[in-house]
């Protein structure tokens, strides 16, 4: 059945031109037609054509695009990337999007946003990302404003290996509603393999939040930014590449109870555009022995295709309530389903992996069962420990091997032990740069910096110091480093000594917690140098923290607050507000995990 032609035969076009235009306009949405109307009008205006020459009838008054606020709370960058995706699609659909970082949110503006999409990651055991703590606390507090008239949708990101899966997104969803906002689209709680469901959720949310379709004659706001550019480059940089291991060194002594690998990787076609502060994702392989145990437990030892998939493609360690539920449903295992129904799963899975589930509820599975039960094996991100200006087409990482025992079974970190035990010089790895624009050296090289990085948290500061040496930056640099033993665990000790000699590092203070009866940590060194720390910060210095989010980062934050209290005689609340102002000014930056 042929379509009715849109253009009359009297239109000033040839037959072939009319056919092409009919084909294009016949499938266009009202929003797309409105965009085209405005675009052509703009071209004529630019060419000096009178309005009467472009239309036989008066144009309808232009209709302003629908404002949309996209709020994100991100630690690793995934929420921020998705916020950008929402913005791009929203602009095409007639919205006027505004992306807001939770770290920079002024809570007083929320009641005026009208339509809101919030994308929030959960960090650690149910906590907000470090940069979102201030605004999140204000939103959850008694002083939060009413949000009557606001329509919203929440996209929650999390990791099912943690007990409080997507806790922050869930809390925001409930809080917006409690403050009077109307839920326009149901929340989605997504695991690490979030790309496809996130894209589906974004499309649905924008449809639910969309204004009534604009009349075809109206003009929709258009973003005329050049195609490609930074966004296209960022997308290309997300493609994994293969690198060769050219250096693999244990930085700890043979008598240490830790194993920290310095890994130097070389790019065959030139290093991608990474900056100090960025991370590198490694695509690891699972422990072959664990793969064999799983195949044996499921009666699938003869399936070679499955063996390869379990080795490099599926997450075979994570155990979550969702995993147990999927197992019970896929296998029809009555005892497993009874266990799910009992409500005891959440407590039982702590410290356990998939193999524990398979051994507790023996069953002969199919390859499809295992694919259903497991999720894709995600890459692991590590702070880059080098500057391209010093190492050229290489990238360096500092990776601590994770080994421990729970419930009578030896456990190990998937990527860290893959690197420590099964990767040697000459080996190949798949990697991908993960930019972190929120952990950057000051734009002015004369600005002083204070760096706090115990253990492998020192990695990005090795990159910072290399960058400052290569650029001959005149600003001072002060490093706080900590670990267990001076003799066995002083990572990059000789390099720091060289940096002190050449001036790329001005000062270093160390804390080795096990070298004396009382435990001494980096925050204790900050306490001891409180006056000097405050003087540097009052002079414009930037403060950086990298490492453990659960304890160290909080303790360091508290130490800086104490420093302002004691040195400047501030109250606890005023000192907290002063540090919060540093965070908002991007002079207190964290890269924590």
Coordinates of C-alpha atoms in Angstrom, one line a residue:
X1 CA 0.0 0.0 0.0
X2 CA 1.6 3.3 -1.1
X3 CA 1.8 6.3 1.2
X4 CA 0.0 9.5 0.4
X5 CA 2.5 12.1 -1.0
X6 CA 3.1 15.0 1.4
X7 CA 4.3 17.5 -1.2
X8 CA 1.9 18.5 -3.9
X9 CA 2.9 18.2 -7.6
X10 CA 2.9 22.0 -7.7
X11 CA 5.8 22.2 -5.2
X12 CA 9.0 23.7 -6.8
X13 CA 10.8 20.4 -6.9
X14 CA 11.4 17.7 -9.6
X15 CA 9.7 14.3 -9.3
X16 CA 12.8 12.6 -7.8
X17 CA 13.4 15.4 -5.3
X18 CA 9.7 15.3 -4.2
X19 CA 10.0 11.5 -3.7
X20 CA 13.1 11.9 -1.5
X21 CA 11.5 14.6 0.6
X22 CA 8.3 12.6 1.0
X23 CA 10.4 9.6 2.1
X24 CA 12.2 11.7 4.7
X25 CA 9.3 13.7 6.0
X26 CA 6.9 10.7 6.0
X27 CA 8.7 9.1 8.9
X28 CA 9.6 12.2 10.8
X29 CA 8.1 12.9 14.2
X30 CA 6.4 16.3 15.0
X31 CA 9.5 17.3 17.0
X32 CA 11.8 16.5 14.1
X33 CA 9.6 18.5 11.7
X34 CA 9.6 21.4 14.1
X35 CA 13.4 21.2 14.3
X36 CA 13.6 21.2 10.5
X37 CA 11.3 24.2 10.3
X38 CA 13.4 26.2 12.7
X39 CA 16.6 25.1 11.0
X40 CA 15.5 26.2 7.5
X41 CA 14.2 29.5 8.9
X42 CA 17.5 30.1 10.5
X43 CA 19.4 29.4 7.2
X44 CA 17.2 31.9 5.4
X45 CA 17.6 34.5 8.1
X46 CA 21.4 34.1 7.9
X47 CA 21.2 34.5 4.1
X48 CA 19.3 37.7 4.5
X49 CA 16.0 36.3 3.0
X50 CA 12.9 38.2 4.1
X51 CA 10.5 36.2 6.2
X52 CA 7.8 36.4 3.6
X53 CA 10.0 34.5 1.2
X54 CA 10.2 31.5 3.5
X55 CA 6.5 30.9 4.3
X56 CA 3.2 31.6 2.7
X57 CA 1.5 32.0 6.1
X58 CA 2.7 33.7 9.4
X59 CA 4.8 31.3 11.4
X60 CA 3.5 30.2 14.8
X61 CA 5.2 31.9 17.7
X62 CA 8.2 29.8 18.8
X63 CA 7.7 27.6 21.7
X64 CA 10.5 27.3 24.3
X65 CA 12.0 23.9 24.8
X66 CA 11.0 22.0 27.9
X67 CA 13.6 22.4 30.6
X68 CA 15.0 19.2 32.1
X69 CA 17.5 19.0 35.0
X70 CA 19.7 15.9 35.0
X71 CA 21.3 15.4 38.4
X72 CA 24.1 12.8 38.8
X73 CA 26.0 11.4 41.8
X74 CA 29.1 9.6 40.5
X75 CA 32.3 8.0 41.9
X76 CA 33.7 6.1 39.0
X77 CA 32.2 8.2 36.2
X78 CA 29.4 5.8 35.1
X79 CA 26.6 8.0 36.4
X80 CA 28.2 11.1 34.8
X81 CA 28.5 9.3 31.5
X82 CA 24.8 8.3 31.6
X83 CA 23.8 11.8 32.5
X84 CA 25.6 12.9 29.3
X85 CA 23.7 10.3 27.4
X86 CA 20.4 11.5 28.8
X87 CA 21.3 15.1 27.8
X88 CA 22.1 14.2 24.2
X89 CA 18.9 12.2 23.7
X90 CA 16.8 14.8 25.5
X91 CA 18.0 17.6 23.3
X92 CA 17.0 15.7 20.2
X93 CA 13.6 15.2 21.7
X94 CA 12.8 18.8 22.3
X95 CA 14.1 19.3 25.8
X96 CA 16.5 21.9 27.0
X97 CA 18.7 19.8 29.3
X98 CA 20.9 21.0 32.1
X99 CA 23.4 18.5 33.7
X100 CA 24.2 19.1 37.4
X101 CA 26.8 17.3 39.4
X102 CA 25.5 16.5 42.9
X103 CA 28.8 17.9 44.2
X104 CA 27.8 21.3 42.9
X105 CA 24.1 21.2 43.7
X106 CA 22.5 24.2 45.3
X107 CA 19.5 22.6 47.1
X108 CA 17.5 25.8 46.9
X109 CA 17.3 25.4 43.1
X110 CA 15.6 22.0 43.2
X111 CA 11.9 23.2 43.7
X112 CA 12.2 25.2 40.5
X113 CA 13.5 22.5 38.1
X114 CA 10.1 21.3 37.0
X115 CA 11.3 18.0 35.5
X116 CA 14.1 16.0 37.0
X117 CA 16.2 12.9 36.1
X118 CA 18.5 11.7 38.9
X119 CA 21.2 9.2 38.3
X120 CA 22.9 8.0 41.4
X121 CA 25.6 5.4 42.2
X122 CA 25.9 3.7 45.5
X123 CA 29.4 3.5 47.0
X124 CA 30.7 0.9 49.5
X125 CA 28.2 -0.3 52.0
X126 CA 25.2 1.9 51.0
X127 CA 27.0 5.3 51.0
X128 CA 26.8 8.2 48.5
X129 CA 29.8 8.9 46.3
X130 CA 32.4 11.0 48.2
X131 CA 31.8 14.1 46.1
X132 CA 28.0 13.9 46.7
X133 CA 28.1 13.6 50.5
X134 CA 27.5 17.2 51.3
X135 CA 24.5 17.8 49.1
X136 CA 23.1 14.3 49.8
X137 CA 23.2 15.0 53.5
X138 CA 21.4 18.3 53.0
X139 CA 18.7 16.7 50.9
X140 CA 18.1 14.1 53.5
X141 CA 18.1 16.6 56.3
X142 CA 15.2 18.5 58.0
X143 CA 16.0 21.7 56.1
X144 CA 15.3 20.2 52.6
X145 CA 12.8 22.2 50.6
X146 CA 9.5 21.0 49.4
X147 CA 9.4 19.7 45.8
X148 CA 5.7 20.1 45.0
X149 CA 5.2 20.4 41.2
X150 CA 8.5 18.6 40.3
X151 CA 8.2 15.4 38.2
X152 CA 11.1 13.0 38.5
X153 CA 12.6 9.7 37.6
X154 CA 15.6 8.0 39.3
X155 CA 18.1 5.6 37.8
X156 CA 20.1 3.8 40.4
X157 CA 23.5 2.2 39.8
X158 CA 25.0 -0.4 42.2
X159 CA 26.8 -3.7 42.6
X160 CA 24.9 -6.8 43.7
X161 CA 28.1 -8.0 45.4
X162 CA 27.4 -5.4 48.1
X163 CA 24.6 -5.9 50.6
X164 CA 23.1 -2.4 50.2
X165 CA 22.5 -2.7 46.5
X166 CA 21.5 0.7 44.9
X167 CA 20.8 2.1 48.3
X168 CA 21.4 5.7 47.4
X169 CA 19.2 5.6 44.3
X170 CA 16.4 4.0 46.4
X171 CA 16.8 6.6 49.1
X172 CA 16.7 9.5 46.6
X173 CA 13.6 8.0 44.9
X174 CA 11.8 7.8 48.3
X175 CA 13.0 11.2 49.4
X176 CA 11.8 13.1 46.3
X177 CA 8.4 11.6 46.7
X178 CA 8.4 12.4 50.4
X179 CA 9.2 16.1 49.6
X180 CA 6.1 16.3 47.3
X181 CA 7.6 15.5 43.9
X182 CA 5.6 13.3 41.5
X183 CA 7.3 10.1 40.2
X184 CA 6.9 10.2 36.4
X185 CA 8.8 7.0 35.7
X186 CA 9.6 4.0 38.0
X187 CA 13.1 3.7 39.3
X188 CA 15.5 1.1 37.8
X189 CA 18.1 -0.6 40.0
X190 CA 21.0 -1.7 37.8
X191 CA 24.1 -3.9 38.3
X192 CA 27.5 -3.5 36.8
X193 CA 26.3 -4.7 33.4
X194 CA 24.1 -1.6 33.2
X195 CA 24.6 -0.3 29.6
X196 CA 21.6 -1.9 27.8
X197 CA 19.0 -1.6 30.6
X198 CA 20.2 2.0 31.3
X199 CA 19.6 2.9 27.6
X200 CA 16.1 1.4 27.7
X201 CA 15.3 3.3 31.0
X202 CA 16.5 6.6 29.6
X203 CA 14.2 6.3 26.5
X204 CA 11.3 5.4 28.7
X205 CA 11.9 8.2 31.2
X206 CA 12.2 10.8 28.6
X207 CA 9.0 9.7 27.0
X208 CA 7.2 9.9 30.4
X209 CA 8.6 13.3 31.1
X210 CA 8.1 14.7 27.6
X211 CA 5.8 17.7 27.2
X212 CA 2.8 17.6 24.9
X213 CA 4.0 17.5 21.3
X214 CA 4.8 20.9 19.9
X215 CA 2.8 22.1 16.9
X216 CA 4.6 21.4 13.6
X217 CA 5.2 25.1 13.0
X218 CA 7.0 25.7 16.3
X219 CA 10.7 26.1 16.6
X220 CA 12.5 23.7 19.0
X221 CA 15.8 24.7 20.6
X222 CA 18.7 23.2 18.7
X223 CA 22.3 22.5 19.8
X224 CA 24.5 23.6 16.9
X225 CA 27.7 22.3 18.4
X226 CA 30.1 20.8 15.9
X227 CA 29.8 17.1 15.3
X228 CA 32.4 14.9 16.7
X229 CA 34.8 16.8 19.0
X230 CA 35.4 15.8 22.6
X231 CA 32.4 13.6 22.9
X232 CA 33.4 11.5 19.8
X233 CA 37.0 11.3 21.1
X234 CA 35.7 10.2 24.5
X235 CA 33.7 7.4 22.9
X236 CA 36.6 6.2 20.9
X237 CA 38.8 6.1 24.0
X238 CA 36.3 3.7 25.6
X239 CA 37.3 1.0 23.1
X240 CA 39.6 -1.6 24.7
X241 CA 43.0 -2.1 23.3
X242 CA 45.7 -4.7 23.7
X243 CA 48.9 -3.8 25.5
X244 CA 52.1 -5.7 26.3
X245 CA 53.5 -6.1 29.7
X246 CA 57.1 -4.8 29.7
X247 CA 57.8 -4.6 33.5
X248 CA 56.3 -6.6 36.3
X249 CA 57.9 -6.0 39.7
X250 CA 56.9 -6.7 43.3
X251 CA 57.4 -3.4 45.2
X252 CA 57.3 -5.1 48.6
X253 CA 60.2 -7.0 50.1
X254 CA 60.2 -10.8 50.3
X255 CA 59.5 -10.5 54.1
X256 CA 56.4 -8.4 53.6
X257 CA 52.9 -9.9 54.1
X258 CA 51.8 -7.8 51.2
X259 CA 52.4 -8.1 47.5
X260 CA 52.2 -4.9 45.4
X261 CA 52.9 -5.2 41.7
X262 CA 54.3 -2.3 39.6
X263 CA 53.0 -3.0 36.1
X264 CA 54.4 -1.2 33.1
X265 CA 52.3 -1.6 29.9
X266 CA 53.3 -0.5 26.4
X267 CA 50.8 0.5 23.7
X268 CA 51.7 -0.7 20.2
X269 CA 50.0 2.2 18.4
X270 CA 50.8 5.0 20.8
X271 CA 49.4 5.7 24.2
X272 CA 45.8 7.0 24.3
X273 CA 45.2 10.5 25.6
X274 CA 45.3 9.8 29.3
X275 CA 46.0 12.4 32.0
X276 CA 47.4 12.2 35.5
X277 CA 44.4 11.3 37.7
X278 CA 42.8 9.0 35.1
X279 CA 42.4 5.3 35.7
X280 CA 43.0 2.2 33.5
X281 CA 40.5 -0.6 33.3
X282 CA 42.0 -4.1 33.0
X283 CA 39.9 -6.9 31.5
X284 CA 41.0 -9.9 33.6
X285 CA 40.6 -13.6 33.4
X286 CA 39.3 -15.8 36.3
X287 CA 41.3 -18.3 38.2
X288 CA 41.5 -21.4 36.0
X289 CA 41.4 -23.6 39.1
X290 CA 38.1 -22.0 40.3
X291 CA 36.7 -22.4 36.8
X292 CA 37.4 -26.2 37.0
X293 CA 35.8 -26.4 40.5
X294 CA 32.6 -24.8 39.1
X295 CA 32.5 -27.0 36.0
X296 CA 33.0 -30.1 38.3
X297 CA 30.3 -28.9 40.7
X298 CA 27.8 -28.4 37.9
X299 CA 28.6 -31.6 35.9
X300 CA 29.9 -29.6 32.9
X301 CA 33.6 -30.4 32.8
X302 CA 33.4 -31.6 29.2
X303 CA 32.0 -28.3 27.8
X304 CA 35.0 -26.5 26.3
X305 CA 33.0 -23.5 25.0
X306 CA 31.6 -22.9 28.5
X307 CA 35.1 -23.3 30.0
X308 CA 36.4 -20.5 27.8
X309 CA 33.4 -18.3 28.7
X310 CA 33.8 -18.8 32.4
X311 CA 37.5 -18.0 32.2
X312 CA 37.2 -14.7 30.4
X313 CA 33.6 -13.6 30.1
X314 CA 31.5 -14.4 33.1
X315 CA 31.7 -13.2 36.7
X316 CA 32.1 -16.4 38.7
X317 CA 32.9 -15.0 42.1
X318 CA 30.1 -12.5 42.9
X319 CA 27.4 -13.9 45.1
X320 CA 24.3 -11.8 45.8
X321 CA 20.7 -12.4 46.7
X322 CA 19.9 -11.9 43.0
X323 CA 22.3 -14.7 42.1
X324 CA 20.7 -17.1 44.5
X325 CA 17.2 -16.2 43.3
X326 CA 18.2 -16.7 39.7
X327 CA 19.8 -20.0 40.6
X328 CA 16.7 -21.3 42.3
X329 CA 14.5 -20.2 39.4
X330 CA 16.7 -21.5 36.7
X331 CA 17.3 -24.9 38.2
X332 CA 14.0 -25.4 40.0
X333 CA 16.0 -26.5 43.0
X334 CA 13.4 -26.8 45.8
X335 CA 15.8 -26.5 48.7
X336 CA 17.4 -23.4 47.1
X337 CA 13.9 -21.8 46.7
X338 CA 13.1 -22.6 50.3
X339 CA 16.3 -20.9 51.3
X340 CA 15.4 -17.8 49.3
X341 CA 11.9 -17.8 50.9
X342 CA 13.4 -18.1 54.4
X343 CA 15.0 -14.6 54.2
X344 CA 18.4 -16.0 55.3
X345 CA 20.2 -15.4 52.0
X346 CA 21.5 -11.9 52.7
X347 CA 23.3 -13.0 55.9
X348 CA 24.6 -16.3 54.4
X349 CA 26.2 -14.9 51.3
X350 CA 28.6 -12.5 53.2
X351 CA 32.2 -13.7 52.4
X352 CA 31.0 -16.4 50.1
X353 CA 31.2 -16.9 46.3
X354 CA 29.3 -18.7 43.6
X355 CA 31.1 -22.0 44.2
X356 CA 29.8 -22.0 47.8
X357 CA 26.2 -21.8 46.4
X358 CA 26.9 -24.6 44.0
X359 CA 28.3 -26.9 46.7
X360 CA 25.5 -26.2 49.1
X361 CA 22.8 -26.9 46.6
X362 CA 24.2 -29.6 44.2
X363 CA 22.6 -29.7 40.8
X364 CA 23.4 -30.6 37.3
X365 CA 23.2 -27.4 35.4
X366 CA 23.3 -26.5 31.7
X367 CA 25.6 -23.8 30.1
X368 CA 22.5 -21.6 29.8
X369 CA 21.8 -22.0 33.5
X370 CA 25.3 -20.7 34.4
X371 CA 24.9 -17.8 31.9
X372 CA 21.6 -16.9 33.5
X373 CA 23.0 -17.1 37.0
X374 CA 26.2 -15.1 36.4
X375 CA 26.7 -11.6 35.0
X376 CA 29.3 -10.5 32.5
X377 CA 32.8 -10.2 34.0
X378 CA 33.4 -6.5 34.5
X379 CA 36.8 -4.8 34.1
X380 CA 38.7 -3.5 37.1
X381 CA 39.9 0.1 37.3
X382 CA 43.3 1.1 38.7
X383 CA 44.7 4.6 39.1
X384 CA 47.3 5.4 36.5
X385 CA 50.7 5.8 38.2
X386 CA 52.5 7.5 35.3
X387 CA 52.6 10.7 33.2
X388 CA 52.8 10.4 29.4
X389 CA 55.2 13.3 29.4
X390 CA 57.7 11.1 31.2
X391 CA 57.0 7.5 30.1
X392 CA 55.9 8.1 26.5
X393 CA 53.8 5.2 25.0
X394 CA 53.6 3.4 28.3
X395 CA 51.2 3.4 31.2
X396 CA 52.1 2.3 34.8
X397 CA 49.9 0.8 37.4
X398 CA 50.3 -0.1 41.1
X399 CA 48.2 -3.2 42.0
X400 CA 48.0 -4.9 45.4
X401 CA 47.3 -8.6 45.2
X402 CA 44.1 -9.4 47.2
X403 CA 44.2 -12.7 49.0
X404 CA 42.2 -13.8 52.0
X405 CA 40.3 -16.7 53.6
X406 CA 36.6 -17.0 54.5
X407 CA 34.5 -19.9 55.5
X408 CA 37.4 -22.3 55.2
X409 CA 38.2 -21.4 51.6
X410 CA 41.0 -19.3 50.1
X411 CA 39.8 -16.4 48.1
X412 CA 41.5 -13.9 45.8
X413 CA 40.9 -10.7 43.9
X414 CA 40.0 -11.5 40.2
X415 CA 42.2 -8.9 38.5
X416 CA 44.8 -8.3 41.1
X417 CA 45.8 -12.0 41.4
X418 CA 45.5 -12.5 37.7
X419 CA 48.1 -9.8 37.4
X420 CA 50.3 -11.0 40.3
X421 CA 50.3 -14.7 39.5
X422 CA 49.5 -15.3 35.8
X423 CA 50.8 -12.2 34.0
X424 CA 54.5 -11.9 33.3
X425 CA 56.7 -9.8 31.0
X426 CA 55.7 -10.2 27.4
X427 CA 52.1 -11.1 28.3
X428 CA 49.2 -9.3 26.6
X429 CA 46.3 -7.5 28.4
X430 CA 43.1 -5.9 27.2
X431 CA 42.8 -2.4 28.8
X432 CA 40.7 0.8 28.5
X433 CA 41.4 4.3 29.7
X434 CA 38.8 5.6 32.2
X435 CA 39.0 9.4 32.4
X436 CA 38.5 11.2 35.7
X437 CA 38.2 14.9 35.1
X438 CA 37.3 15.4 38.8
X439 CA 40.8 14.4 40.0
X440 CA 43.1 16.7 38.1
X441 CA 46.2 18.8 38.8
X442 CA 45.6 22.5 39.1
X443 CA 45.5 24.4 35.8
X444 CA 48.1 26.8 37.2
X445 CA 51.4 24.9 37.6
X446 CA 52.4 27.4 40.3
X447 CA 49.7 26.2 42.6
X448 CA 50.8 24.1 45.6
X449 CA 49.5 20.6 46.0
X450 CA 49.1 18.3 49.1
X451 CA 48.7 14.6 48.3
X452 CA 47.6 11.9 50.7
X453 CA 48.0 8.4 49.4
X454 CA 48.7 5.4 51.7
X455 CA 49.4 2.1 50.1
X456 CA 48.4 1.8 46.5
X457 CA 46.6 5.2 46.9
X458 CA 50.0 6.7 46.1
X459 CA 49.7 5.6 42.5
X460 CA 48.1 8.8 41.0
X461 CA 50.6 11.0 43.0
X462 CA 53.5 9.2 41.2
X463 CA 51.8 10.5 38.0
X464 CA 51.3 14.0 39.5
X465 CA 55.0 14.2 40.5
X466 CA 56.2 12.9 37.1
X467 CA 53.9 15.5 35.3
X468 CA 55.2 18.3 37.5
X469 CA 58.8 17.3 36.8
X470 CA 58.3 17.1 33.1
X471 CA 56.5 20.5 32.9
X472 CA 59.0 22.1 35.4
X473 CA 56.0 23.3 37.4
X474 CA 57.0 25.9 40.0
X475 CA 54.3 25.0 42.6
X476 CA 55.3 23.1 45.7
X477 CA 54.3 19.4 46.2
X478 CA 53.8 17.7 49.6
X479 CA 53.2 13.9 49.9
X480 CA 51.7 12.0 52.9
X481 CA 52.4 8.3 52.4
X482 CA 51.6 5.4 54.7
X483 CA 51.9 1.6 54.9
X484 CA 52.7 -1.1 57.4
X485 CA 56.6 -1.3 57.6
X486 CA 59.2 1.1 56.5
X487 CA 61.7 -1.6 55.5
X488 CA 59.3 -3.8 53.6
X489 CA 56.4 -1.6 52.3
X490 CA 57.8 1.8 51.3
X491 CA 56.5 1.9 47.8
X492 CA 58.6 3.8 45.3
X493 CA 61.0 4.9 48.1
X494 CA 64.0 5.6 45.8
X495 CA 61.8 7.5 43.4
X496 CA 60.5 9.8 46.1
X497 CA 64.1 10.4 47.2
X498 CA 65.1 11.4 43.7
X499 CA 62.0 13.7 43.4
X500 CA 63.1 15.4 46.6
X501 CA 66.5 16.0 45.2
X502 CA 65.3 17.4 41.8
X503 CA 62.6 19.5 43.5
X504 CA 59.6 17.9 41.9
X505 CA 58.6 16.9 45.4
X506 CA 59.0 19.5 48.1
X507 CA 58.2 17.5 51.2
X508 CA 57.2 13.9 52.2
X509 CA 55.8 12.7 55.5
X510 CA 55.4 9.0 56.1
X511 CA 53.4 6.9 58.6
X512 CA 54.3 3.2 59.0
X513 CA 51.6 1.7 61.2
X514 CA 53.3 -1.5 62.4
X515 CA 56.8 -0.1 63.1
X516 CA 56.0 0.9 66.7
X517 CA 53.6 -0.3 69.4
X518 CA 51.0 2.4 68.7
X519 CA 49.4 2.5 65.3
X520 CA 50.4 5.6 63.3
X521 CA 48.5 6.6 60.1
X522 CA 48.6 9.4 57.6
X523 CA 45.9 11.3 59.4
X524 CA 48.1 11.4 62.5
X525 CA 50.8 13.0 60.4
X526 CA 48.3 15.6 59.2
X527 CA 47.5 16.3 62.9
X528 CA 51.2 16.8 63.6
X529 CA 51.5 19.3 60.7
X530 CA 48.2 21.0 61.2
X531 CA 49.5 24.5 61.1
X532 CA 51.6 24.0 58.0
X533 CA 48.7 22.2 56.2
X534 CA 46.4 25.1 57.0
X535 CA 49.0 27.6 55.8
X536 CA 49.3 25.8 52.5
X537 CA 45.6 25.6 52.0
X538 CA 45.1 29.3 53.0
X539 CA 47.8 30.1 50.4
X540 CA 45.7 28.4 47.7
X541 CA 47.0 24.8 47.7
X542 CA 44.9 22.0 46.3
X543 CA 44.3 18.9 48.6
X544 CA 44.1 15.4 47.1
X545 CA 43.2 12.1 48.7
X546 CA 43.4 8.6 47.1
X547 CA 42.8 5.2 48.7
X548 CA 40.3 3.5 51.0
X549 CA 36.9 5.2 51.1
X550 CA 35.5 3.3 54.1
X551 CA 38.0 4.5 56.8
X552 CA 41.1 6.3 55.5
X553 CA 39.4 9.0 53.4
X554 CA 36.9 9.8 56.3
X555 CA 39.8 9.9 58.8
X556 CA 41.8 12.3 56.6
X557 CA 38.8 14.5 56.1
X558 CA 38.3 14.7 59.8
X559 CA 42.0 15.5 60.3
X560 CA 41.7 18.5 57.9
X561 CA 38.6 19.7 59.7
X562 CA 40.5 19.4 63.1
X563 CA 43.4 21.3 61.6
X564 CA 41.1 24.3 60.8
X565 CA 39.5 24.0 64.3
X566 CA 42.8 24.1 66.2
X567 CA 44.8 26.5 64.0
X568 CA 42.1 29.0 63.3
X569 CA 40.0 28.6 66.4
X570 CA 36.9 27.6 64.5
X571 CA 33.9 25.7 65.8
X572 CA 33.4 22.2 64.5
X573 CA 30.6 23.3 62.2
X574 CA 32.5 26.3 60.8
X575 CA 35.6 24.1 60.2
X576 CA 33.4 21.6 58.3
X577 CA 31.9 24.4 56.3
X578 CA 35.4 25.6 55.4
X579 CA 36.4 22.2 54.1
X580 CA 33.1 21.9 52.2
X581 CA 33.9 25.2 50.5
X582 CA 37.3 23.7 49.4
X583 CA 35.4 20.8 47.9
X584 CA 32.9 23.0 46.1
X585 CA 35.9 25.0 44.7
X586 CA 37.4 21.7 43.6
X587 CA 40.4 22.3 45.8
X588 CA 39.7 19.2 47.9
X589 CA 39.5 16.2 45.5
X590 CA 39.2 12.5 46.2
X591 CA 39.7 9.3 44.2
X592 CA 38.6 6.6 46.6
X593 CA 37.6 3.0 46.4

